[in-house]
Coordinates of C-alpha atoms in Angstrom, one line a residue:
X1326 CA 0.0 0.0 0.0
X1327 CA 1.3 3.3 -0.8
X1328 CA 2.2 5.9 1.7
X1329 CA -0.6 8.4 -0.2
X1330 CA -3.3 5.6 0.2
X1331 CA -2.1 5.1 3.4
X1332 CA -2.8 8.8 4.2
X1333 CA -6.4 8.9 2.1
X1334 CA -7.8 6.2 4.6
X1335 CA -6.3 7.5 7.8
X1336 CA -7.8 11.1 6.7
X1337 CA -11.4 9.4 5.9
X1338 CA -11.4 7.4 9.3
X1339 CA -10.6 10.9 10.8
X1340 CA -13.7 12.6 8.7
X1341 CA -15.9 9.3 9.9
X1342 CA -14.9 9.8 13.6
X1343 CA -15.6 13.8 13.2
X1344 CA -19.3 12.6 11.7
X1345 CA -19.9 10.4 14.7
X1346 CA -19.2 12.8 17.3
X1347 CA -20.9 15.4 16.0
X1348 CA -24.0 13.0 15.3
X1349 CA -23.8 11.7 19.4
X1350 CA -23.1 15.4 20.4
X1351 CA -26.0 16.7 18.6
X1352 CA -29.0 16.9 21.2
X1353 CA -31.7 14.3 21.1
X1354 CA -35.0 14.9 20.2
X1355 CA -37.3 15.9 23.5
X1356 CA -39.5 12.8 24.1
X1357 CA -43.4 13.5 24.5
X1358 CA -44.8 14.4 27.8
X1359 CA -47.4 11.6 28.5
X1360 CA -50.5 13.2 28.4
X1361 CA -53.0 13.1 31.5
X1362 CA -55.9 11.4 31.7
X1363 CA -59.2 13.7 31.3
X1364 CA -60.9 14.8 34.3
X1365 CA -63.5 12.2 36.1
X1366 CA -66.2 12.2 38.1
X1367 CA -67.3 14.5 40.8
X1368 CA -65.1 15.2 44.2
X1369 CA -66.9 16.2 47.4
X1370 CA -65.2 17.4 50.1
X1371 CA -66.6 18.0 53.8
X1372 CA -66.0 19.3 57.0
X1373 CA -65.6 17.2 60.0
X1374 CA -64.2 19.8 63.1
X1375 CA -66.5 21.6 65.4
X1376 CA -69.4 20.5 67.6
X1377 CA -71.5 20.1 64.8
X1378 CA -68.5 18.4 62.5
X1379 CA -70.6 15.2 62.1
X1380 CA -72.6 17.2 59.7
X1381 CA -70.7 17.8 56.7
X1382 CA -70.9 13.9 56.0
X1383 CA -74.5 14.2 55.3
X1384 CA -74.2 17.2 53.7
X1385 CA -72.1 15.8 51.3
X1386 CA -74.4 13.1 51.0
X1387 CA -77.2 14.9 49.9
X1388 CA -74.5 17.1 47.0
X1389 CA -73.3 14.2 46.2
X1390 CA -77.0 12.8 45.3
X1391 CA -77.5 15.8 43.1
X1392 CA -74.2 15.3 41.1
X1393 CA -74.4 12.1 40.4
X1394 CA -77.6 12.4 37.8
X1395 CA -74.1 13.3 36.1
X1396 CA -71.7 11.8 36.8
X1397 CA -70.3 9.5 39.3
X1398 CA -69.1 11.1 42.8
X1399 CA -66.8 10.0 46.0
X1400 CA -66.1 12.0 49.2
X1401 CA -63.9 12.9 51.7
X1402 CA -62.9 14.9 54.5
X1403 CA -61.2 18.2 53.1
X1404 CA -58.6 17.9 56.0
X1405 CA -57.3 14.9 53.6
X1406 CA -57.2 16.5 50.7
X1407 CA -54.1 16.0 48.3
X1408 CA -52.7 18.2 45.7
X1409 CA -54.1 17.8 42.0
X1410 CA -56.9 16.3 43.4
X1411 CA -59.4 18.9 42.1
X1412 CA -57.5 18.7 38.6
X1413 CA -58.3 15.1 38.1
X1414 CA -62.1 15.7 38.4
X1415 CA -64.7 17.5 36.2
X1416 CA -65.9 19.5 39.2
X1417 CA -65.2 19.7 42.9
X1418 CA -67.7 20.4 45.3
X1419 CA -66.8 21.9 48.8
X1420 CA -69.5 22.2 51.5
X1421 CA -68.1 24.7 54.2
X1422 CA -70.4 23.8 57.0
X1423 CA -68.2 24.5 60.1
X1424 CA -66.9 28.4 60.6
X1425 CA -62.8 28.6 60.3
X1426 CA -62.3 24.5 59.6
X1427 CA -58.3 23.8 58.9
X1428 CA -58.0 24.5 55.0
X1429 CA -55.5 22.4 53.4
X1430 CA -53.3 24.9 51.5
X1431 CA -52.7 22.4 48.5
X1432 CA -56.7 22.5 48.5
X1433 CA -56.1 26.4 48.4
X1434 CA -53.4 26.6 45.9
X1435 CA -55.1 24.3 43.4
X1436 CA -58.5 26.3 43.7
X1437 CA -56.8 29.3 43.1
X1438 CA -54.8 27.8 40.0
X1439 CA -58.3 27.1 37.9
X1440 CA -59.4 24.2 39.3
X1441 CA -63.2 23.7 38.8
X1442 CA -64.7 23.9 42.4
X1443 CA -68.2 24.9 43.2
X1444 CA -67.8 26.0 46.9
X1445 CA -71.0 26.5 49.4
X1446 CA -70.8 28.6 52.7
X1447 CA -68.0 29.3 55.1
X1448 CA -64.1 29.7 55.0
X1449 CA -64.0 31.9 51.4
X1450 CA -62.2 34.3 53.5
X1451 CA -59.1 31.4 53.6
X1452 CA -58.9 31.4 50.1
X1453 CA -59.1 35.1 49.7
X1454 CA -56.8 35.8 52.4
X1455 CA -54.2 33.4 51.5
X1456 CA -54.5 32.8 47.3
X1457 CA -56.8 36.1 46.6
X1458 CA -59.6 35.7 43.9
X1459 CA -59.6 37.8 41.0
X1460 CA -63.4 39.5 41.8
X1461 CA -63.7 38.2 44.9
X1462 CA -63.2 40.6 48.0
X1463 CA -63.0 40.8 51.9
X1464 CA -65.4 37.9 53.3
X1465 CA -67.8 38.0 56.5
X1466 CA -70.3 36.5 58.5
X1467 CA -74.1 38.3 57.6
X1468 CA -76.5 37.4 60.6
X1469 CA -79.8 39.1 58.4
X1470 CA -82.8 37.6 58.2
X1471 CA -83.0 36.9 54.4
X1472 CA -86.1 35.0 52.9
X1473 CA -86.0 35.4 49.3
X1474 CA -83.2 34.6 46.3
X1475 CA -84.3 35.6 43.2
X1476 CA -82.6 33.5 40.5
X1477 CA -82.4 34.1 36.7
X1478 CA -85.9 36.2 37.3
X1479 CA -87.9 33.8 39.9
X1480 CA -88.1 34.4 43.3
X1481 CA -87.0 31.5 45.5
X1482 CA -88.1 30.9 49.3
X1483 CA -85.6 30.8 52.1
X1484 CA -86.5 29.9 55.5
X1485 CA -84.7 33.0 57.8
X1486 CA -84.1 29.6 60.3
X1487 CA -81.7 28.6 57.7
X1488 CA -79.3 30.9 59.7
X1489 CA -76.3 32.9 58.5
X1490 CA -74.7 33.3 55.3
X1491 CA -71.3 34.5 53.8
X1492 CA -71.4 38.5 53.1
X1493 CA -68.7 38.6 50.0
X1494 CA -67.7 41.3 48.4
X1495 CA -67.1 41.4 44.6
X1496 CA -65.4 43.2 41.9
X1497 CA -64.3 43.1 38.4
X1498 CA -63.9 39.8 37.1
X1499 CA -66.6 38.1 39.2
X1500 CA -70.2 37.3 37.6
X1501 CA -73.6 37.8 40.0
X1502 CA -75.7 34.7 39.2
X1503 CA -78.3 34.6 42.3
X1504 CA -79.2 37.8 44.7
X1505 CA -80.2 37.4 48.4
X1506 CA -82.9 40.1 49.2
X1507 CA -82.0 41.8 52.4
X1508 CA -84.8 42.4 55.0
X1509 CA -84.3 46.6 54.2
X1510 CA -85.3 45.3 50.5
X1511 CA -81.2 45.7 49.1
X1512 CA -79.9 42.7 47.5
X1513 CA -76.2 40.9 48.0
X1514 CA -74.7 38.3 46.1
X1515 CA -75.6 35.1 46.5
X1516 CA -74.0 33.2 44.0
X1517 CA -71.3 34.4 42.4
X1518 CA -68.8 32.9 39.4
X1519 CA -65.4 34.3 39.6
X1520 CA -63.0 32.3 36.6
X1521 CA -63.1 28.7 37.3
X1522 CA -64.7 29.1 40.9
X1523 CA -68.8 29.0 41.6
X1524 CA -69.6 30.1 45.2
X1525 CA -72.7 30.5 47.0
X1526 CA -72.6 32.3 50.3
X1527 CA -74.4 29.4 52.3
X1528 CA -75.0 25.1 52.3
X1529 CA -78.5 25.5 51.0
X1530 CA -79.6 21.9 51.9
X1531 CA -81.2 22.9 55.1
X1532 CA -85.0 23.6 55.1
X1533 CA -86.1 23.0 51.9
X1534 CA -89.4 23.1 50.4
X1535 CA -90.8 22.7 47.0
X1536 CA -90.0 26.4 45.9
X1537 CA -86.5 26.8 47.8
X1538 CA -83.7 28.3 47.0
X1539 CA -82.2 24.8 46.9
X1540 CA -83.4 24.5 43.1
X1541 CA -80.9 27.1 42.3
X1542 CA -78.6 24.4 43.4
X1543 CA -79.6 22.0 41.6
X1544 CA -79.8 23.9 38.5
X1545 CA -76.3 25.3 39.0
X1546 CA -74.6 22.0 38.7
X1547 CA -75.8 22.1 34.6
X1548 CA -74.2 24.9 33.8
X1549 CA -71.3 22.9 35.4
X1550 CA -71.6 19.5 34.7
X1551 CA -73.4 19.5 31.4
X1552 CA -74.0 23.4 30.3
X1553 CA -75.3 21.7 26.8
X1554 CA -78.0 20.1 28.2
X1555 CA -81.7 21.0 26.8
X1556 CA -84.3 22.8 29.2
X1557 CA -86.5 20.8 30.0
X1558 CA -89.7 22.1 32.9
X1559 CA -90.5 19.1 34.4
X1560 CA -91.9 18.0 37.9
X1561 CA -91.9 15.0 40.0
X1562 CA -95.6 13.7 41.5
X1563 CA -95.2 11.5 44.3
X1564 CA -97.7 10.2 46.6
X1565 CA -96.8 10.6 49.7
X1566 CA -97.2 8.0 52.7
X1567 CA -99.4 5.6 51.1
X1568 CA -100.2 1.9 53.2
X1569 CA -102.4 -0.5 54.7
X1570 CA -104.6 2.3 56.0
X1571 CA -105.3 4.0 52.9
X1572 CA -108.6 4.1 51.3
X1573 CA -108.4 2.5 47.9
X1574 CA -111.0 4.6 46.4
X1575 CA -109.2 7.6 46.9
X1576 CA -105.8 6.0 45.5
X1577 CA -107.6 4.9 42.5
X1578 CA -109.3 8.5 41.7
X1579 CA -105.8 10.1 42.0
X1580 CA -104.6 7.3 39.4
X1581 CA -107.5 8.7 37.3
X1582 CA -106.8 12.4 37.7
X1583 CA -103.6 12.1 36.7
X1584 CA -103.5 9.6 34.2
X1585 CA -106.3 11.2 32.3
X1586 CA -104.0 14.0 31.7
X1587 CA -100.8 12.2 30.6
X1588 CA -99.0 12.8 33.9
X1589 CA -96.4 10.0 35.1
X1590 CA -96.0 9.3 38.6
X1591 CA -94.7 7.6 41.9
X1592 CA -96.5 6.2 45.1
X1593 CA -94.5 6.2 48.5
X1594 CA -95.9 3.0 50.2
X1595 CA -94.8 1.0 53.2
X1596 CA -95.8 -2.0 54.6
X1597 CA -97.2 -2.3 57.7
X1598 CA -99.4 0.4 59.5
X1599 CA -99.5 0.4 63.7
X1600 CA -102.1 3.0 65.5
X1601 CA -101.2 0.9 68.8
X1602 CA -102.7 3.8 71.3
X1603 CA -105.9 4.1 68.5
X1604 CA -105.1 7.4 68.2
X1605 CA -107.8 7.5 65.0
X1606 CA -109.8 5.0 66.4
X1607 CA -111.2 5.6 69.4
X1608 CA -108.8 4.2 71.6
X1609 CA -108.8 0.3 69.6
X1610 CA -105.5 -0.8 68.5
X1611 CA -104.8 -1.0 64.8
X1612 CA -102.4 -3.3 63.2
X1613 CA -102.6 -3.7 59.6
X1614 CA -100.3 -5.0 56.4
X1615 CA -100.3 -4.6 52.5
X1616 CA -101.0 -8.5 52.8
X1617 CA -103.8 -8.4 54.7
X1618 CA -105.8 -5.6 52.8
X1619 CA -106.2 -6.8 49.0
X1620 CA -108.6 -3.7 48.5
X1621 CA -105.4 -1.4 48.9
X1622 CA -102.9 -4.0 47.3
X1623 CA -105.5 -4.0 44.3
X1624 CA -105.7 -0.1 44.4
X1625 CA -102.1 0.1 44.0
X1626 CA -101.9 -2.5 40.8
X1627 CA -104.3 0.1 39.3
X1628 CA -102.2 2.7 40.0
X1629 CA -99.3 1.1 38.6
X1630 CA -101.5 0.4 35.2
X1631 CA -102.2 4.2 35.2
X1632 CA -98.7 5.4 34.7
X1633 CA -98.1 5.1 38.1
X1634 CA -94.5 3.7 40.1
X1635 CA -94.4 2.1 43.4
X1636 CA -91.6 2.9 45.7
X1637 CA -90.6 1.1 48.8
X1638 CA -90.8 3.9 51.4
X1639 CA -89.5 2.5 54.6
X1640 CA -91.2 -0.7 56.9
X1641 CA -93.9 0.9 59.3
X1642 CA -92.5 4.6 59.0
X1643 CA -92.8 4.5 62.7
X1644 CA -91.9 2.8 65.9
X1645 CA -94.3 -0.5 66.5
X1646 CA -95.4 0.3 70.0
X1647 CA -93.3 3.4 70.8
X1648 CA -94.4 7.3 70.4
X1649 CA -92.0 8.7 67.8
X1650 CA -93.3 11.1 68.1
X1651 CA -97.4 10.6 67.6
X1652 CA -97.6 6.4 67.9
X1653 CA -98.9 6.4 64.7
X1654 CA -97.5 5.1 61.1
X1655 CA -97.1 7.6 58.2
X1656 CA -96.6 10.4 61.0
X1657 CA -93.9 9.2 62.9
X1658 CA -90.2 8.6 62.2
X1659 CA -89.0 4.8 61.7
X1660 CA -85.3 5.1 61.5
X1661 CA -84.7 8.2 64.6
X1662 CA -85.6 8.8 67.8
X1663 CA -88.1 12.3 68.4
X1664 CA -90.4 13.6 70.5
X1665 CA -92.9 16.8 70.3
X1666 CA -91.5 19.8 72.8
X1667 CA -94.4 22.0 74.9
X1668 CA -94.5 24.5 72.2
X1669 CA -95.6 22.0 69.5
X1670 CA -92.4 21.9 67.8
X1671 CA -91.1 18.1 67.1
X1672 CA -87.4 17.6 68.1
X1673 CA -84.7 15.1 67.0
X1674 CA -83.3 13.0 69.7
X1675 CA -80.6 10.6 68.3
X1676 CA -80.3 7.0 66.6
X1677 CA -83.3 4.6 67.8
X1678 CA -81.9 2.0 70.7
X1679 CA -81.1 -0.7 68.4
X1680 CA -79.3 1.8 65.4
X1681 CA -77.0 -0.5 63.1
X1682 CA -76.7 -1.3 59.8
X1683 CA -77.8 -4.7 60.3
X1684 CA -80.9 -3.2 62.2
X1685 CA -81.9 -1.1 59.1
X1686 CA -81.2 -3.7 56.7
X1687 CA -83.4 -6.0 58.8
X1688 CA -86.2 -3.7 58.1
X1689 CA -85.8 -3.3 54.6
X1690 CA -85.7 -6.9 54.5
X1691 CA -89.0 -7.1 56.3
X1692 CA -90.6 -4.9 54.2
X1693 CA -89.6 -6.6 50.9
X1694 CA -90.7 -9.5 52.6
X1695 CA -94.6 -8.4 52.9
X1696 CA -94.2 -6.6 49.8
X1697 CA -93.8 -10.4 48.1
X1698 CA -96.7 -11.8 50.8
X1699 CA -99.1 -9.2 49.1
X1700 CA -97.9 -9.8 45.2
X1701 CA -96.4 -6.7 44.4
X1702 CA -92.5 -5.6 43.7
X1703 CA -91.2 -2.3 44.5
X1704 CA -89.0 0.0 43.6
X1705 CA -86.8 1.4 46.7
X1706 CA -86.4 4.7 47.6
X1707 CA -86.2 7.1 50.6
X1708 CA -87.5 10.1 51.5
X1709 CA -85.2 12.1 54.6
X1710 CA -88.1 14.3 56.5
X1711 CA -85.4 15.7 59.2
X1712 CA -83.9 19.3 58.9
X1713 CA -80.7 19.6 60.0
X1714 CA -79.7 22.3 62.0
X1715 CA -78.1 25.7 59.9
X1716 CA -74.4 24.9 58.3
X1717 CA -72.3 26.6 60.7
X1718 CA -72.0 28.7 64.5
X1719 CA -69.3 31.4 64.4
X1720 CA -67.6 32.2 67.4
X1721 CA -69.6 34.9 67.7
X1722 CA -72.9 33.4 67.8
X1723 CA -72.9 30.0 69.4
X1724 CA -76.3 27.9 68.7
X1725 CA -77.0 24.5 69.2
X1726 CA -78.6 22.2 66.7
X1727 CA -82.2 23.7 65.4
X1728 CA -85.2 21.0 64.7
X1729 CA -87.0 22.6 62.2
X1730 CA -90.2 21.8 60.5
X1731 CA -90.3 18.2 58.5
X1732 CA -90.2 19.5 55.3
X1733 CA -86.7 18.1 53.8
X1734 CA -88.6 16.0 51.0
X1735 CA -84.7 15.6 49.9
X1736 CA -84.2 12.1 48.9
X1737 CA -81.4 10.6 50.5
X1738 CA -82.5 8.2 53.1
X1739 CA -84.8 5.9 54.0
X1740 CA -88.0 6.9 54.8
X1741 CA -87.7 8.2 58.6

């Protein structure tokens, strides 16, 4: 090999070892970032501190009912919060029921960095104070009497018994959606929209009635959950505390009524009815079931044949043998303990003796069991006919529990 051959190969192994270098020098392409799932379901979160903490549970309960005719729903105490939580759901809820409960500040941070959050009653003032809200301002206890939202043009009811709500200040940058009208006849936001955050300035899931403020609620979570969805005026007839005591004439003239005018609907019956003092009768004892009264168990087949829906609503929907408070099925409570103070006014007293989940399920059991006896199925449902007491005391008004009128027709337990 000649020495000028020798040199033409040394020079193109040189030129080859410059090509390699460069090629292992040069910077590799940046590799995708895996993208993150979409946001799921529906997160509630709850307080648990305070004297009344054992409320924010059920309170959570009953949002949690309402969100998932969207989607599906879990909940937790917000004391366990963990970061990016709120990101990896379509919408979280948080029910500020006890004043100046521990706010986690990853729970803070993420709200303020867009996460979706609807957030009812107490502790704004954390998240202003800490993160600031762009059209939220300074954040306070209001102790007035209010009775009346008005709501895209309606005028909702608000029992005053409710208790307090959240006195926020707004700005540019925040959206009025709901007004509470003060007792001087001013008005104060009551639901507001500021970016990514909904707040209303109360837990509006204490005594409610058929034309609360509570429907403002319910209608708020489709412009969050499903903002597409057509608008649709319906209502929901139910037949309230039907049983063994009923008359079936009357049950199958309501069938007629309404099925004559193209109006669905659903019967609330349970399964055994006990008058054990004969409160209606003169003093003699009644004791009667769905299987022992064919009149009533053929009234309700021909309310079912008329558009109608039977729903399983509780065993006796009272105490066998026990004032709770009247002695009397259909007007007592079957699942919780009460009695009627000297001024009228019915009280809650705590779990019945035997409270379990076993107990309950017992009772359900029994009821399906009679249900069979007398040839019919139902459909199982609950109705919850307690108020609980208002959201939240401040440590300037201490208050214990309030036992307001039944009229939660909310359903989210069994029939009490």
């Amino acid at each position: 090999m000649g020495r000028r051959e020798v040199v033409v190969r040394r020079l193109c192994a040189a030129i080859l070892a410059l090509v390699l270098v460069a090629a292992c020098s040069q910077p590799s392409a940046p590799k995708p970032k895996p993208s993150l799932p979409p946001p799921t379901g529906v997160l509630v979160l709850y307080d648990t501190t305070g004297e009344f903490g054992s409320l924010g549970e059920l309170y959570a309960v009953q949002a949690g009912n309402l969100a998932s005719h969207f989607d599906k729903w879990e909940a937790q105490p917000v004391t366990r919060y963990t970061p990016g939580s709120a990101a990896r759901h379509r919408l979280t809820i948080y029910i500020g029921s006890t004043y100046d409960e521990p706010l986690p500040d990853a729970f803070l941070a993420d709200v303020a960095a867009g996460a979706a959050v609807l957030w009812m009653g107490a502790n704004i003032w954390q998240l202003i104070e800490k993160r600031g809200v762009a059209g939220l301002q300074k954040a306070a206890i209001d102790e007035s009497a209010v009775t009346t939202i008005r709501y895209h043009g309606t005028e909702l009811t608000r029992n005053a018994a409710a208790g307090a709500m959240v006195r926020v200040g707004t700005a540019q940058g925040a959206v009025t959606l709901a007004d509470a009208v003060l007792p001087d006849g001013g008005v104060a936001p009551y639901a507001v929209r500021a970016g990514a955050l909904t707040y209303v300035t109360e837990v509006p899931l204490t005594y409610v009635t058929f034309d609360d403020r509570y429907l403002m609620l319910a209608d708020l979570l489709f412009d969050l959950l499903e903002p597409g969805a057509p608008q649709r005026h319906r209502a929901l007839v139910r037949i309230e505390d039907v049983g063994p005591h009923s008359d079936p004439a009357q049950l199958r003239t309501i069938a007629d009524f309404l099925s004559a005018r193209g109006v669905p609907f659903s019967v609330a019956v349970f399964a055994v009815y006990d008058d054990a003092a004969g409160v209606y009768s003169g003093g003699v004892p009644v004791h009667r079931t769905l299987s022992g009264t064919p009149a009533v168990v053929d009234a309700l087949r021909y309310m079912v044949g008329h558009g109608g829906t039977l729903l399983m609503h509780g065993y006796t929907h009272g105490l066998l043998g026990a004032k709770n408070p009247y002695g009397v099925s259909a007007e007592d409570y079957e699942f919780y303990r009460a009695h009627v103070d000297p001024d009228g006014t019915v009280a809650l007293d705590g779990p019945v003796p035997d409270d379990s989940a076993e107990w309950a399920l017992g009772r359900l059991a029994a009821a399906r069991q009679e249900w069979t006896a007398a040839g019919l199925t139902p459909r199982t449902s609950g109705s919850s006919r307690t108020t609980p007491p208002a959201p939240w005391t401040t440590a300037r008004s201490r208050r214990p529990p309030a036992s307001g009128p039944a009229t939660n027709r909310v359903c989210t337990s069994p029939a009490f």
